[in-house]
């Protein structure tokens, strides 16, 4: 294990720890937390810049949300149309109710072809299904080809962010990891050098894998094609050099028509990283001559959620990660503290739908500040849903007393006076711009103490600024 | 009941009441469109070169890739560069230093070029080559993706892709590195 990190027991399959406990661990290394916080805020700012350049930004968000609403209300017909068109295009379509069934389907395809080495591009759905573990246990070697995913895979960790899987890793640690696994010289932590080493290492995997698995960003009912977006080109390279392509998707990834891609692709990368578009947005319609194409559609609770007026909107998510980057709790607690494949605000409203008891803590890992809903490109009412989940969880008796769990959720990150003091600039920033986070009646901590009024700048900052001004 | 039936019947039962599809009317402007395209593409790590003909284009290619394997699917360049039998194993394209492929059109707002499988020679080529050059006519630049999809319409392709700049990653501490798994460099030639 790489030193300086505290992630040994964050894997959700291991003993269950609450968000508060895990966040507390993350917060033991103050410098790392500050760095993590800043890095993500930087990405949030890039998103803002990209969004502001488009005069139609708000209209695009509204349009995307409406298209997704139409998808939810016509999902039955769209799924059938997608299936039919995909079959006409030459794909085999599979349906899986559960992650177990999904994994069995994928495994049987792999077995049929007698393949043992496969390459996989980023797919949060396969994380949701714990597919790698399932296949690995059956002697299949799965190589994640997205650089960030490969890094966490080599380290034996799950991704900590849906778009930026190793956002919690420092380059020196990656250098150490690569020197151990890829034989790069010790002490070399240059991103350019390390990326080149990974390119070489993974090129060999691409050249020798007969089967490639990808996720799906959007699947078009009208044409049966699906779109996969990457910056690295790993999905394309894997697929185009393989005899078999398996694309795994949730049933909510359907969009009605091809032209609607124009709306979603304008929003996705800008929301995710502030890029105008990802480097590659590949529209897979028919497999290459001689290639087998399989599409696996997974339900895993989605069709049930569709029936819930309060929670169905979460199915609109296009997995851009913007709500992570803006979330004050995520930024200061790290993705692993959510002990779920999808972390952050969206993970906190998706997970309790799957296992309310196990994930009862997640809706409380929020300040309800609403920043997530404000940046969400498909306008999901994330913070409202967080609040509604709290009510459901308390009603169902899964919360160990509203006050206690809310205290835990908040304690680790924002409200604990110790962490508040340590958080320094961040705490002052919260108090100045978002005092309602802390002075919110939902925050039981507030009931007991009065928050100090935040000085506009700390004495230290004031002092150094004045020194500069005066001499 | 198998999973397909189970999922579909549950979806039918649970889907909410009808919601209409919105119109897709967005603002767009074609002012300085080539400049806009260039600025965006350069910002994301690509390069743009204007050329007035195939001779000029060819000259620009060979200066940078002397004695390297160049592959093209553009008939006008075939006499100068040679042809490749794309029926062979795509793995054999691994040593291609430069692929020169025609794009259908480009998009100013994001620097992307649309290319479909029949222009790729082999579908692996745009991704496996070490460097990529895409050629479009200068007048084929559209303002936004909205116009791009109007242009694509219901055209039939087997694989279509937007390529915007060279392959890249920022997974290591958010430092941008060009050349993750795909092409390490990308140039778009605008043919006048
Ligand atoms: S909930 Fe919205 S902001 Fe969060 S990942 Fe999904 S689409 Fe992006």
mmCIF file of C-alpha atoms and ligand atoms in Angstrom, chain A residues 162 316-324 346 372 375-378 380 382, ligand 1:
data_model
loop_
_atom_site.group_PDB
_atom_site.id
_atom_site.type_symbol
_atom_site.label_atom_id
_atom_site.label_comp_id
_atom_site.label_asym_id
_atom_site.label_seq_id
_atom_site.Cartn_x
_atom_site.Cartn_y
_atom_site.Cartn_z
ATOM 1 C CA UNK A 162 -17.104 8.922 -11.663
ATOM 2 C CA UNK A 316 -31.956 11.623 -15.724
ATOM 3 C CA UNK A 317 -28.318 11.666 -14.638
ATOM 4 C CA UNK A 318 -25.739 11.720 -17.442
ATOM 5 C CA UNK A 319 -22.844 11.023 -15.023
ATOM 6 C CA UNK A 320 -20.943 14.241 -15.645
ATOM 7 C CA UNK A 321 -19.655 14.554 -12.095
ATOM 8 C CA UNK A 322 -20.375 18.291 -11.820
ATOM 9 C CA UNK A 323 -22.318 17.762 -8.613
ATOM 10 C CA UNK A 324 -19.252 16.077 -7.085
ATOM 11 C CA UNK A 346 -25.961 11.812 -7.029
ATOM 12 C CA UNK A 372 -25.395 20.303 -6.895
ATOM 13 C CA UNK A 375 -24.828 22.865 -11.712
ATOM 14 C CA UNK A 376 -26.619 19.709 -12.809
ATOM 15 C CA UNK A 377 -26.892 19.787 -16.623
ATOM 16 C CA UNK A 378 -30.191 17.885 -16.588
ATOM 17 C CA UNK A 380 -32.072 17.036 -11.205
ATOM 18 C CA UNK A 382 -30.602 16.619 -6.092
HETATM 19 S S1 LIG C 1 -26.658 14.357 -10.979
HETATM 20 FE FE1 LIG C 1 -26.432 15.943 -12.551
HETATM 21 S S2 LIG C 1 -24.512 16.964 -11.957
HETATM 22 FE FE2 LIG C 1 -24.517 15.010 -10.867
HETATM 23 S S3 LIG C 1 -23.426 13.586 -12.206
HETATM 24 FE FE3 LIG C 1 -25.614 13.393 -12.704
HETATM 25 S S4 LIG C 1 -25.936 14.808 -14.408
HETATM 26 FE FE4 LIG C 1 -23.985 15.378 -13.479
#
